[in-house]
Amino acid sequence: MNPETITALADPIGLVVGFLLTIMVLSYILGDNPLFRLAVYIFIGVASGYAAVLAFYNVIYFQVIRPLLENPAGNLALAVPVLILFLWLLTKASPRLARLGNPLLAYLVGVGAAVALSGAVMGTILPQVGATVNPFDLSLAAQTQSQSGQAPGLVRYILGPLFILLGTVVTLAYFHFGVRPKGEGLPPQRPPLVENVIVPLGQIFIAITFGALFGGVYAAALSALVNRVGFLWEVILRFVPIG
Amino acid sequence: MKKLLPAANAIIAVIAGGLVLLGTFFPTLFGDLRQYLLQWAIILAALALWLGVLNLLSVHWKKVRQKETGAGYSAVLVFFLLGTIAVVVLDIFLWSGGPVGTWSQWVFNNLQKPVEISLLALLAVVLAYAAARLLSRRNNTFSIVFLASAVTVMLLMAPVYFLKTPSILDPLRQAISGVLAVAGARGLLLGVALGTVAAALRVLMGTERPYGG
């Protein structure tokens, strides 16, 4: 069989494979069954194989093997430690030797914690606090208004930012579970203002936010369902002469 | 030795994390060192991923050899894992297409993508069922607010095509998705970020040792 024939056959075979896998996954609507489980095992096999090769190609091949092939003498200092690290990491596969691999994990966790910390501060806390506070900067608001050419509005420039500030604060306060002792024999409690006003208000903001997120996810899932039903119909039309 | 190794692990974590943090906040002094440490961490993470895949393979291969319950599923997993690796490696080294070569793409488009999209499609059914159960099991103010917000956002985001959305509802959509949901999401994001900072600081101070020690 020549390569052109193989390529020409690959497309319809791929369609049939995709069709069968879609049916197998959607069969879960009727309840857990062997077809669904088979599709999930296939998915785990393919996804982990693909991820493994991508990690090898994008990291180990490009950062270690290729430099070594291009300049063996110059890059031996990089390749040898990588080989040692891999062998060292293999100790994690054995229950008896697993403890010896902990220093490598400690290194990964330390670097990961530092990256997470700087990412949280510079990527979330500072931008989010800035976005909450900036609307109250009148000079910035006037500048934005002159650029956009829109007239100042009560909702846009005053009520909106105020609600966002209030919602952010009460949502954050909802997750504060600190309590104060109320006296001998009495259970410790949150302050009444927090318990009776801030917490219920925070819950309402959280309910609205999760509702909006749920709506977004549901719309995405629904469009995926429409896509799959359309795909199944297209495959049927292609292989089964109807009408 | 039993006490020395955990202490050494903590010292490694604190020093490595501390140097990466210094490199972030003082890039002119420690930027190069940070890059170097990050590159090693990326290589280590890739090696760890390979170790994870080898572990997955060995666990399922053992199930196949010992003919345990579900050995058939494990055999399928092993076959597709090795098959995918073989196809992508051949695409990289023999057919010079890389991981985006014709055959790697065939595997991705016809095996991985249909399952991924179908699982997302399944979510539509599962979420509808969960929403119905929520109303029947926990019929309180917050469940109603949650579902009302979800339905409003869905209807206003993608209106039913034969029903013209009244323009009076536009401010409502703006109020929910532009103000109320933003406020809640911002509070949640800040909460998650503050939690991340607290957890990272505990690791960097050596009080939390998830690496064993």
Short mmCIF file of C-alpha atoms in Angstrom, two decimals:
data_model
loop_
_atom_site.label_atom_id
_atom_site.label_comp_id
_atom_site.label_asym_id
_atom_site.label_seq_id
_atom_site.Cartn_x
_atom_site.Cartn_y
_atom_site.Cartn_z
CA MET A 1 0.00 0.00 0.00
CA ASN A 2 1.58 3.34 -1.02
CA PRO A 3 1.69 6.37 1.31
CA GLU A 4 -0.97 8.28 -0.71
CA THR A 5 -3.48 5.44 -0.26
CA ILE A 6 -2.75 5.28 3.48
CA THR A 7 -3.26 9.05 3.81
CA ALA A 8 -6.50 8.87 1.80
CA LEU A 9 -7.80 6.05 4.02
CA ALA A 10 -6.76 7.77 7.26
CA ASP A 11 -9.46 10.44 6.97
CA PRO A 12 -12.53 8.15 6.83
CA ILE A 13 -11.00 5.76 9.37
CA GLY A 14 -10.44 8.74 11.69
CA LEU A 15 -14.07 9.79 11.26
CA VAL A 16 -15.33 6.32 12.16
CA VAL A 17 -12.99 6.13 15.19
CA GLY A 18 -14.17 9.57 16.35
CA PHE A 19 -17.79 8.54 15.79
CA LEU A 20 -17.41 5.37 17.86
CA LEU A 21 -15.56 7.17 20.67
CA THR A 22 -18.26 9.88 20.79
CA ILE A 23 -21.01 7.26 21.05
CA MET A 24 -19.03 5.41 23.74
CA VAL A 25 -18.62 8.54 25.88
CA LEU A 26 -22.20 9.77 25.40
CA SER A 27 -23.48 6.31 26.40
CA TYR A 28 -22.76 7.45 29.97
CA ILE A 29 -26.10 9.32 29.80
CA LEU A 30 -27.70 5.88 30.23
CA GLY A 31 -25.45 5.11 33.21
CA ASP A 32 -21.91 3.85 33.84
CA ASN A 33 -21.13 1.05 31.35
CA PRO A 34 -18.13 -0.87 29.87
CA LEU A 35 -18.16 1.20 26.64
CA PHE A 36 -17.75 4.45 28.57
CA ARG A 37 -14.97 2.95 30.68
CA LEU A 38 -13.20 1.67 27.56
CA ALA A 39 -13.33 5.18 26.01
CA VAL A 40 -11.92 6.68 29.20
CA TYR A 41 -9.04 4.17 29.32
CA ILE A 42 -8.25 4.92 25.67
CA PHE A 43 -8.30 8.64 26.48
CA ILE A 44 -5.95 8.23 29.47
CA GLY A 45 -3.56 6.14 27.38
CA VAL A 46 -3.47 8.58 24.46
CA ALA A 47 -3.34 11.73 26.63
CA SER A 48 -0.55 10.45 28.88
CA GLY A 49 1.46 9.14 25.90
CA TYR A 50 1.09 12.47 24.09
CA ALA A 51 2.00 14.47 27.23
CA ALA A 52 5.05 12.27 27.84
CA VAL A 53 6.39 12.76 24.31
CA LEU A 54 5.67 16.51 24.41
CA ALA A 55 7.58 16.82 27.71
CA PHE A 56 10.45 14.85 26.21
CA TYR A 57 10.49 16.80 22.92
CA ASN A 58 9.95 20.32 24.27
CA VAL A 59 12.13 20.07 27.37
CA ILE A 60 14.60 17.19 27.37
CA TYR A 61 15.27 17.07 23.61
CA PHE A 62 15.53 20.84 23.07
CA GLN A 63 17.30 21.73 26.31
CA VAL A 64 19.55 18.71 26.76
CA ILE A 65 19.86 16.31 23.82
CA ARG A 66 20.03 18.74 20.89
CA PRO A 67 22.68 20.98 22.51
CA LEU A 68 24.64 17.79 23.27
CA LEU A 69 24.41 16.59 19.65
CA GLU A 70 25.45 20.01 18.30
CA ASN A 71 28.35 20.53 20.69
CA PRO A 72 29.08 17.33 22.67
CA ALA A 73 32.12 18.64 24.55
CA GLY A 74 30.54 21.97 25.53
CA ASN A 75 27.25 20.55 26.78
CA LEU A 76 28.43 17.43 28.58
CA ALA A 77 28.27 19.41 31.82
CA LEU A 78 24.48 19.73 31.33
CA ALA A 79 23.74 16.21 30.06
CA VAL A 80 25.55 14.26 32.78
CA PRO A 81 23.70 15.95 35.70
CA VAL A 82 20.36 15.40 33.88
CA LEU A 83 21.13 11.69 33.54
CA ILE A 84 22.13 11.53 37.22
CA LEU A 85 18.93 13.40 38.19
CA PHE A 86 16.79 10.97 36.20
CA LEU A 87 18.46 7.96 37.84
CA TRP A 88 18.11 9.67 41.23
CA LEU A 89 14.43 10.37 40.52
CA LEU A 90 13.91 6.69 39.70
CA THR A 91 14.45 5.94 43.40
CA LYS A 92 10.91 7.39 43.91
CA ALA A 93 9.56 4.39 42.01
CA SER A 94 10.76 1.97 44.69
CA PRO A 95 8.95 2.03 48.07
CA ARG A 96 12.21 1.13 49.87
CA LEU A 97 14.32 3.85 48.20
CA ALA A 98 11.60 6.51 47.84
CA ARG A 99 13.00 8.60 50.73
CA LEU A 100 16.27 9.10 48.84
CA GLY A 101 14.41 10.95 46.08
CA ASN A 102 12.89 13.48 48.50
CA PRO A 103 15.64 16.14 48.05
CA LEU A 104 14.65 16.46 44.38
CA LEU A 105 11.01 16.86 45.36
CA ALA A 106 12.05 19.42 47.99
CA TYR A 107 13.84 21.40 45.27
CA LEU A 108 10.77 21.27 43.01
CA VAL A 109 8.43 22.25 45.84
CA GLY A 110 10.69 25.14 46.94
CA VAL A 111 10.97 26.56 43.41
CA GLY A 112 7.25 25.95 42.81
CA ALA A 113 6.30 27.74 46.04
CA ALA A 114 8.45 30.75 45.14
CA VAL A 115 6.97 30.93 41.63
CA ALA A 116 3.42 30.55 43.04
CA LEU A 117 4.05 33.27 45.62
CA SER A 118 5.41 35.80 43.14
CA GLY A 119 2.66 34.85 40.65
CA ALA A 120 -0.07 35.32 43.26
CA VAL A 121 1.28 38.70 44.39
CA MET A 122 2.13 40.18 40.99
CA GLY A 123 -0.38 38.32 38.86
CA THR A 124 -3.49 38.39 41.07
CA ILE A 125 -3.35 40.46 44.26
CA LEU A 126 -1.83 43.68 42.87
CA PRO A 127 -3.85 43.76 39.59
CA GLN A 128 -7.14 42.82 41.30
CA VAL A 129 -6.70 45.35 44.13
CA GLY A 130 -5.72 47.95 41.52
CA ALA A 131 -8.78 47.19 39.39
CA THR A 132 -11.03 47.55 42.48
CA VAL A 133 -9.49 50.82 43.65
CA ASN A 134 -8.66 52.57 40.34
CA PRO A 135 -12.29 53.56 39.51
CA PHE A 136 -12.20 55.80 42.60
CA ASP A 137 -9.20 57.69 41.21
CA LEU A 138 -11.03 60.71 39.81
CA SER A 139 -8.16 61.93 37.61
CA LEU A 140 -7.86 58.47 36.03
CA ALA A 141 -11.66 58.34 35.54
CA ALA A 142 -11.65 61.75 33.84
CA GLN A 143 -8.79 60.64 31.57
CA THR A 144 -10.62 57.41 30.61
CA GLN A 145 -13.81 59.37 30.04
CA SER A 146 -12.13 61.90 27.74
CA GLN A 147 -10.53 59.05 25.76
CA SER A 148 -13.76 57.08 25.38
CA GLY A 149 -15.87 60.19 24.78
CA GLN A 150 -18.70 58.82 26.91
CA ALA A 151 -20.71 60.99 29.27
CA PRO A 152 -20.25 60.29 33.00
CA GLY A 153 -22.96 57.94 34.25
CA LEU A 154 -24.12 57.25 37.80
CA VAL A 155 -24.06 53.46 37.34
CA ARG A 156 -20.83 53.30 35.34
CA TYR A 157 -18.69 55.59 37.47
CA ILE A 158 -20.20 55.52 40.96
CA LEU A 159 -22.62 52.69 41.71
CA GLY A 160 -20.78 50.02 39.70
CA PRO A 161 -17.36 50.52 41.36
CA LEU A 162 -19.03 50.86 44.78
CA PHE A 163 -20.88 47.56 44.36
CA ILE A 164 -17.70 45.88 43.13
CA LEU A 165 -15.78 47.16 46.17
CA LEU A 166 -18.56 46.07 48.54
CA GLY A 167 -18.90 42.65 46.86
CA THR A 168 -15.14 42.04 46.92
CA VAL A 169 -14.90 42.92 50.61
CA VAL A 170 -17.93 40.89 51.77
CA THR A 171 -16.91 37.87 49.63
CA LEU A 172 -13.44 37.93 51.19
CA ALA A 173 -14.92 38.44 54.66
CA TYR A 174 -17.19 35.40 54.16
CA PHE A 175 -14.09 33.19 54.18
CA HIS A 176 -12.80 34.64 57.44
CA PHE A 177 -13.63 32.01 60.04
CA GLY A 178 -11.93 33.65 63.03
CA VAL A 179 -14.04 33.64 66.22
CA ARG A 180 -13.80 35.47 69.55
CA PRO A 181 -14.38 33.97 73.01
CA LYS A 182 -17.71 35.19 74.42
CA GLY A 183 -17.07 34.43 78.03
CA GLU A 184 -16.92 31.51 80.43
CA GLY A 185 -18.98 28.53 79.22
CA LEU A 186 -20.18 30.27 76.04
CA PRO A 187 -19.10 29.03 72.60
CA PRO A 188 -16.79 31.43 70.71
CA GLN A 189 -18.61 33.37 67.97
CA ARG A 190 -18.00 35.74 65.11
CA PRO A 191 -18.90 39.39 65.82
CA PRO A 192 -22.68 40.00 65.25
CA LEU A 193 -22.05 42.41 62.35
CA VAL A 194 -20.00 39.76 60.54
CA GLU A 195 -22.40 36.92 61.40
CA ASN A 196 -25.68 38.70 60.58
CA VAL A 197 -24.80 41.15 57.81
CA ILE A 198 -21.47 40.53 56.11
CA VAL A 199 -21.64 36.72 55.85
CA PRO A 200 -25.17 36.56 54.29
CA LEU A 201 -24.27 39.41 51.92
CA GLY A 202 -21.05 37.59 50.97
CA GLN A 203 -23.05 34.41 50.38
CA ILE A 204 -25.37 36.25 47.99
CA PHE A 205 -22.42 37.64 45.99
CA ILE A 206 -20.83 34.17 45.91
CA ALA A 207 -24.13 32.60 44.79
CA ILE A 208 -24.47 35.16 41.97
CA THR A 209 -20.83 34.63 40.91
CA PHE A 210 -21.06 30.84 40.93
CA GLY A 211 -24.40 31.12 39.11
CA ALA A 212 -22.81 33.25 36.38
CA LEU A 213 -19.84 30.83 36.15
CA PHE A 214 -22.27 27.89 36.04
CA GLY A 215 -24.17 29.63 33.23
CA GLY A 216 -20.93 30.14 31.27
CA VAL A 217 -19.77 26.54 31.75
CA TYR A 218 -23.24 25.23 30.89
CA ALA A 219 -23.33 27.28 27.69
CA ALA A 220 -19.89 25.89 26.73
CA ALA A 221 -21.01 22.32 27.53
CA LEU A 222 -24.19 22.81 25.55
CA SER A 223 -22.26 24.06 22.51
CA ALA A 224 -19.99 20.98 22.82
CA LEU A 225 -23.10 18.76 22.88
CA VAL A 226 -24.44 20.51 19.77
CA ASN A 227 -21.01 20.03 18.13
CA ARG A 228 -21.00 16.29 18.91
CA VAL A 229 -24.57 15.73 17.73
CA GLY A 230 -23.72 17.63 14.53
CA PHE A 231 -20.57 15.52 14.08
CA LEU A 232 -22.51 12.26 14.55
CA TRP A 233 -25.12 13.39 12.03
CA GLU A 234 -22.43 14.39 9.49
CA VAL A 235 -20.72 10.99 9.78
CA ILE A 236 -24.04 9.18 9.36
CA LEU A 237 -24.83 11.26 6.27
CA ARG A 238 -21.40 10.52 4.83
CA PHE A 239 -21.53 6.75 5.20
CA VAL A 240 -25.25 5.95 5.12
CA PRO A 241 -27.18 7.08 2.04
CA ILE A 242 -30.31 8.74 3.46
CA GLY A 243 -32.99 10.16 1.18
CA MET B 1 20.54 9.89 59.26
CA LYS B 2 16.79 9.66 59.94
CA LYS B 3 16.75 13.25 61.22
CA LEU B 4 19.45 14.59 58.92
CA LEU B 5 17.69 13.83 55.62
CA PRO B 6 14.42 15.66 56.43
CA ALA B 7 16.39 18.68 57.67
CA ALA B 8 18.49 18.64 54.48
CA ASN B 9 15.30 18.47 52.38
CA ALA B 10 13.86 21.50 54.18
CA ILE B 11 17.11 23.43 53.69
CA ILE B 12 17.11 22.61 49.94
CA ALA B 13 13.49 23.78 49.59
CA VAL B 14 14.07 27.00 51.57
CA ILE B 15 17.30 27.94 49.77
CA ALA B 16 16.00 27.11 46.25
CA GLY B 17 12.71 28.95 46.84
CA GLY B 18 14.46 31.89 48.52
CA LEU B 19 16.89 32.34 45.61
CA VAL B 20 14.04 32.20 43.05
CA LEU B 21 12.14 34.83 45.07
CA LEU B 22 15.25 37.03 45.27
CA GLY B 23 15.62 36.69 41.50
CA THR B 24 12.00 37.80 41.04
CA PHE B 25 12.27 40.91 43.19
CA PHE B 26 15.93 41.81 42.41
CA PRO B 27 16.29 40.76 38.75
CA THR B 28 19.51 42.65 38.12
CA LEU B 29 21.32 40.86 40.96
CA PHE B 30 19.76 37.39 40.98
CA GLY B 31 17.90 37.22 37.62
CA ASP B 32 20.41 34.88 35.93
CA LEU B 33 20.51 32.56 38.94
CA ARG B 34 16.68 32.47 38.97
CA GLN B 35 16.64 31.54 35.27
CA TYR B 36 19.15 28.77 35.89
CA LEU B 37 17.19 27.37 38.86
CA LEU B 38 13.92 27.54 36.92
CA GLN B 39 15.48 25.74 33.93
CA TRP B 40 16.60 22.91 36.22
CA ALA B 41 13.15 22.78 37.83
CA ILE B 42 11.53 22.51 34.38
CA ILE B 43 13.90 19.68 33.38
CA LEU B 44 13.21 17.93 36.70
CA ALA B 45 9.44 18.35 36.24
CA ALA B 46 9.69 16.82 32.74
CA LEU B 47 11.68 13.89 34.16
CA ALA B 48 9.09 13.54 36.96
CA LEU B 49 6.32 13.44 34.35
CA TRP B 50 8.16 10.60 32.61
CA LEU B 51 8.48 8.82 35.93
CA GLY B 52 4.72 9.23 36.42
CA VAL B 53 4.00 7.78 32.97
CA LEU B 54 6.39 4.87 33.63
CA ASN B 55 4.59 4.26 36.93
CA LEU B 56 1.19 4.30 35.17
CA LEU B 57 2.55 1.86 32.60
CA SER B 58 4.03 -0.49 35.22
CA VAL B 59 0.83 -0.49 37.34
CA HIS B 60 -1.37 -1.40 34.36
CA TRP B 61 1.16 -3.86 32.91
CA LYS B 62 1.21 -5.64 36.29
CA LYS B 63 -2.62 -5.84 36.19
CA VAL B 64 -2.46 -7.36 32.70
CA ARG B 65 0.20 -9.93 33.66
CA GLN B 66 -1.61 -10.98 36.83
CA LYS B 67 -4.99 -11.01 35.04
CA GLU B 68 -6.59 -8.87 37.76
CA THR B 69 -10.12 -7.41 37.51
CA GLY B 70 -10.22 -4.88 34.68
CA ALA B 71 -7.10 -6.33 33.04
CA GLY B 72 -8.74 -5.81 29.63
CA TYR B 73 -9.08 -2.06 30.21
CA SER B 74 -5.48 -1.94 31.42
CA ALA B 75 -4.33 -3.76 28.25
CA VAL B 76 -6.16 -1.15 26.15
CA LEU B 77 -4.53 1.67 28.12
CA VAL B 78 -1.04 0.17 27.71
CA PHE B 79 -1.63 -0.37 23.98
CA PHE B 80 -2.80 3.19 23.36
CA LEU B 81 -0.11 4.73 25.57
CA LEU B 82 2.72 2.90 23.79
CA GLY B 83 1.04 3.36 20.41
CA THR B 84 0.74 7.13 20.87
CA ILE B 85 4.35 7.41 22.03
CA ALA B 86 5.47 5.34 19.01
CA VAL B 87 3.49 7.44 16.51
CA VAL B 88 4.63 10.82 17.89
CA VAL B 89 8.26 9.67 18.21
CA LEU B 90 8.19 8.40 14.59
CA ASP B 91 6.64 11.72 13.54
CA ILE B 92 9.46 13.59 15.26
CA PHE B 93 12.48 11.57 14.21
CA LEU B 94 11.45 9.75 11.01
CA TRP B 95 8.81 11.87 9.29
CA SER B 96 10.19 15.21 10.64
CA GLY B 97 6.73 16.53 11.48
CA GLY B 98 7.26 16.97 15.21
CA PRO B 99 4.36 16.62 17.64
CA VAL B 100 2.21 18.60 15.16
CA GLY B 101 3.03 16.27 12.27
CA THR B 102 0.33 14.57 10.18
CA TRP B 103 0.12 11.33 12.17
CA SER B 104 0.46 12.92 15.60
CA GLN B 105 -2.37 15.24 14.59
CA TRP B 106 -4.38 12.24 13.38
CA VAL B 107 -4.05 10.64 16.82
CA PHE B 108 -4.91 13.92 18.55
CA ASN B 109 -7.87 14.82 16.31
CA ASN B 110 -9.44 11.37 16.07
CA LEU B 111 -8.72 9.84 19.46
CA GLN B 112 -8.10 12.56 22.03
CA LYS B 113 -10.31 15.39 20.75
CA PRO B 114 -13.58 13.42 20.29
CA VAL B 115 -13.33 12.08 23.86
CA GLU B 116 -12.47 15.51 25.29
CA ILE B 117 -15.37 17.26 23.52
CA SER B 118 -17.77 14.41 24.34
CA LEU B 119 -16.83 14.59 28.02
CA LEU B 120 -17.56 18.33 27.93
CA ALA B 121 -20.86 17.58 26.14
CA LEU B 122 -21.69 15.08 28.87
CA LEU B 123 -21.26 17.90 31.35
CA ALA B 124 -24.37 19.60 29.89
CA VAL B 125 -26.50 16.62 30.94
CA VAL B 126 -24.77 16.16 34.31
CA LEU B 127 -25.02 19.87 35.19
CA ALA B 128 -28.73 20.00 34.29
CA TYR B 129 -29.31 16.97 36.52
CA ALA B 130 -27.25 18.56 39.34
CA ALA B 131 -29.22 21.82 39.07
CA ALA B 132 -32.54 19.93 39.29
CA ARG B 133 -31.28 17.99 42.31
CA LEU B 134 -30.09 21.21 43.96
CA LEU B 135 -33.59 22.66 43.77
CA SER B 136 -35.23 19.52 45.14
CA ARG B 137 -32.66 18.85 47.92
CA ARG B 138 -31.62 22.35 49.07
CA ASN B 139 -34.45 24.66 48.23
CA ASN B 140 -33.19 27.79 50.02
CA THR B 141 -32.53 31.44 49.15
CA PHE B 142 -28.97 30.85 47.98
CA SER B 143 -29.88 27.96 45.70
CA ILE B 144 -32.57 30.12 44.11
CA VAL B 145 -30.18 33.10 43.73
CA PHE B 146 -27.56 30.75 42.24
CA LEU B 147 -29.95 29.22 39.69
CA ALA B 148 -31.61 32.56 38.86
CA SER B 149 -28.18 34.06 38.16
CA ALA B 150 -27.20 31.03 36.02
CA VAL B 151 -30.42 31.10 33.97
CA THR B 152 -30.28 34.88 33.49
CA VAL B 153 -26.66 34.78 32.33
CA MET B 154 -27.38 31.88 29.95
CA LEU B 155 -30.48 33.45 28.46
CA LEU B 156 -28.87 36.85 28.01
CA MET B 157 -25.57 35.44 26.74
CA ALA B 158 -27.14 33.29 24.02
CA PRO B 159 -30.80 34.30 23.58
CA VAL B 160 -33.32 31.90 22.09
CA TYR B 161 -33.23 32.78 18.40
CA PHE B 162 -36.95 33.12 17.80
CA LEU B 163 -37.45 35.27 20.91
CA LYS B 164 -36.14 38.81 20.63
CA THR B 165 -34.42 39.76 23.89
CA PRO B 166 -36.02 42.93 25.20
CA SER B 167 -33.43 45.73 25.32
CA ILE B 168 -34.61 46.50 28.86
CA LEU B 169 -32.76 43.34 29.96
CA ASP B 170 -29.39 44.63 28.79
CA PRO B 171 -28.76 46.63 32.00
CA LEU B 172 -29.65 43.47 33.96
CA ARG B 173 -27.05 41.46 32.07
CA GLN B 174 -24.52 44.26 32.61
CA ALA B 175 -25.40 44.37 36.33
CA ILE B 176 -24.97 40.61 36.80
CA SER B 177 -22.00 39.79 34.62
CA GLY B 178 -20.30 43.20 34.79
CA VAL B 179 -20.77 44.18 38.43
CA LEU B 180 -22.16 41.54 40.83
CA ALA B 181 -20.36 38.50 39.36
CA VAL B 182 -17.15 40.52 38.91
CA ALA B 183 -17.28 41.57 42.57
CA GLY B 184 -17.76 37.98 43.78
CA ALA B 185 -15.13 36.60 41.39
CA ARG B 186 -12.66 39.26 42.50
CA GLY B 187 -13.24 38.36 46.14
CA LEU B 188 -12.78 34.66 45.35
CA LEU B 189 -9.63 35.32 43.30
CA LEU B 190 -8.13 37.46 46.06
CA GLY B 191 -9.01 34.74 48.59
CA VAL B 192 -7.31 32.08 46.48
CA ALA B 193 -4.25 34.31 45.97
CA LEU B 194 -3.98 35.08 49.70
CA GLY B 195 -4.30 31.35 50.44
CA THR B 196 -1.54 30.63 47.90
CA VAL B 197 0.72 33.23 49.51
CA ALA B 198 0.11 31.75 52.98
CA ALA B 199 0.80 28.18 51.78
CA ALA B 200 3.92 29.24 49.83
CA LEU B 201 5.27 31.16 52.83
CA ARG B 202 4.78 28.10 55.04
CA VAL B 203 6.79 26.01 52.54
CA LEU B 204 9.51 28.67 52.23
CA MET B 205 9.81 28.92 56.03
CA GLY B 206 10.08 25.14 56.31
CA THR B 207 6.99 24.72 58.50
CA GLU B 208 5.10 22.86 55.76
CA ARG B 209 7.03 19.97 54.18
CA PRO B 210 4.93 18.23 51.54
CA TYR B 211 8.06 16.56 50.10
CA GLY B 212 8.35 14.23 53.09
CA GLY B 213 10.33 15.20 56.12
#
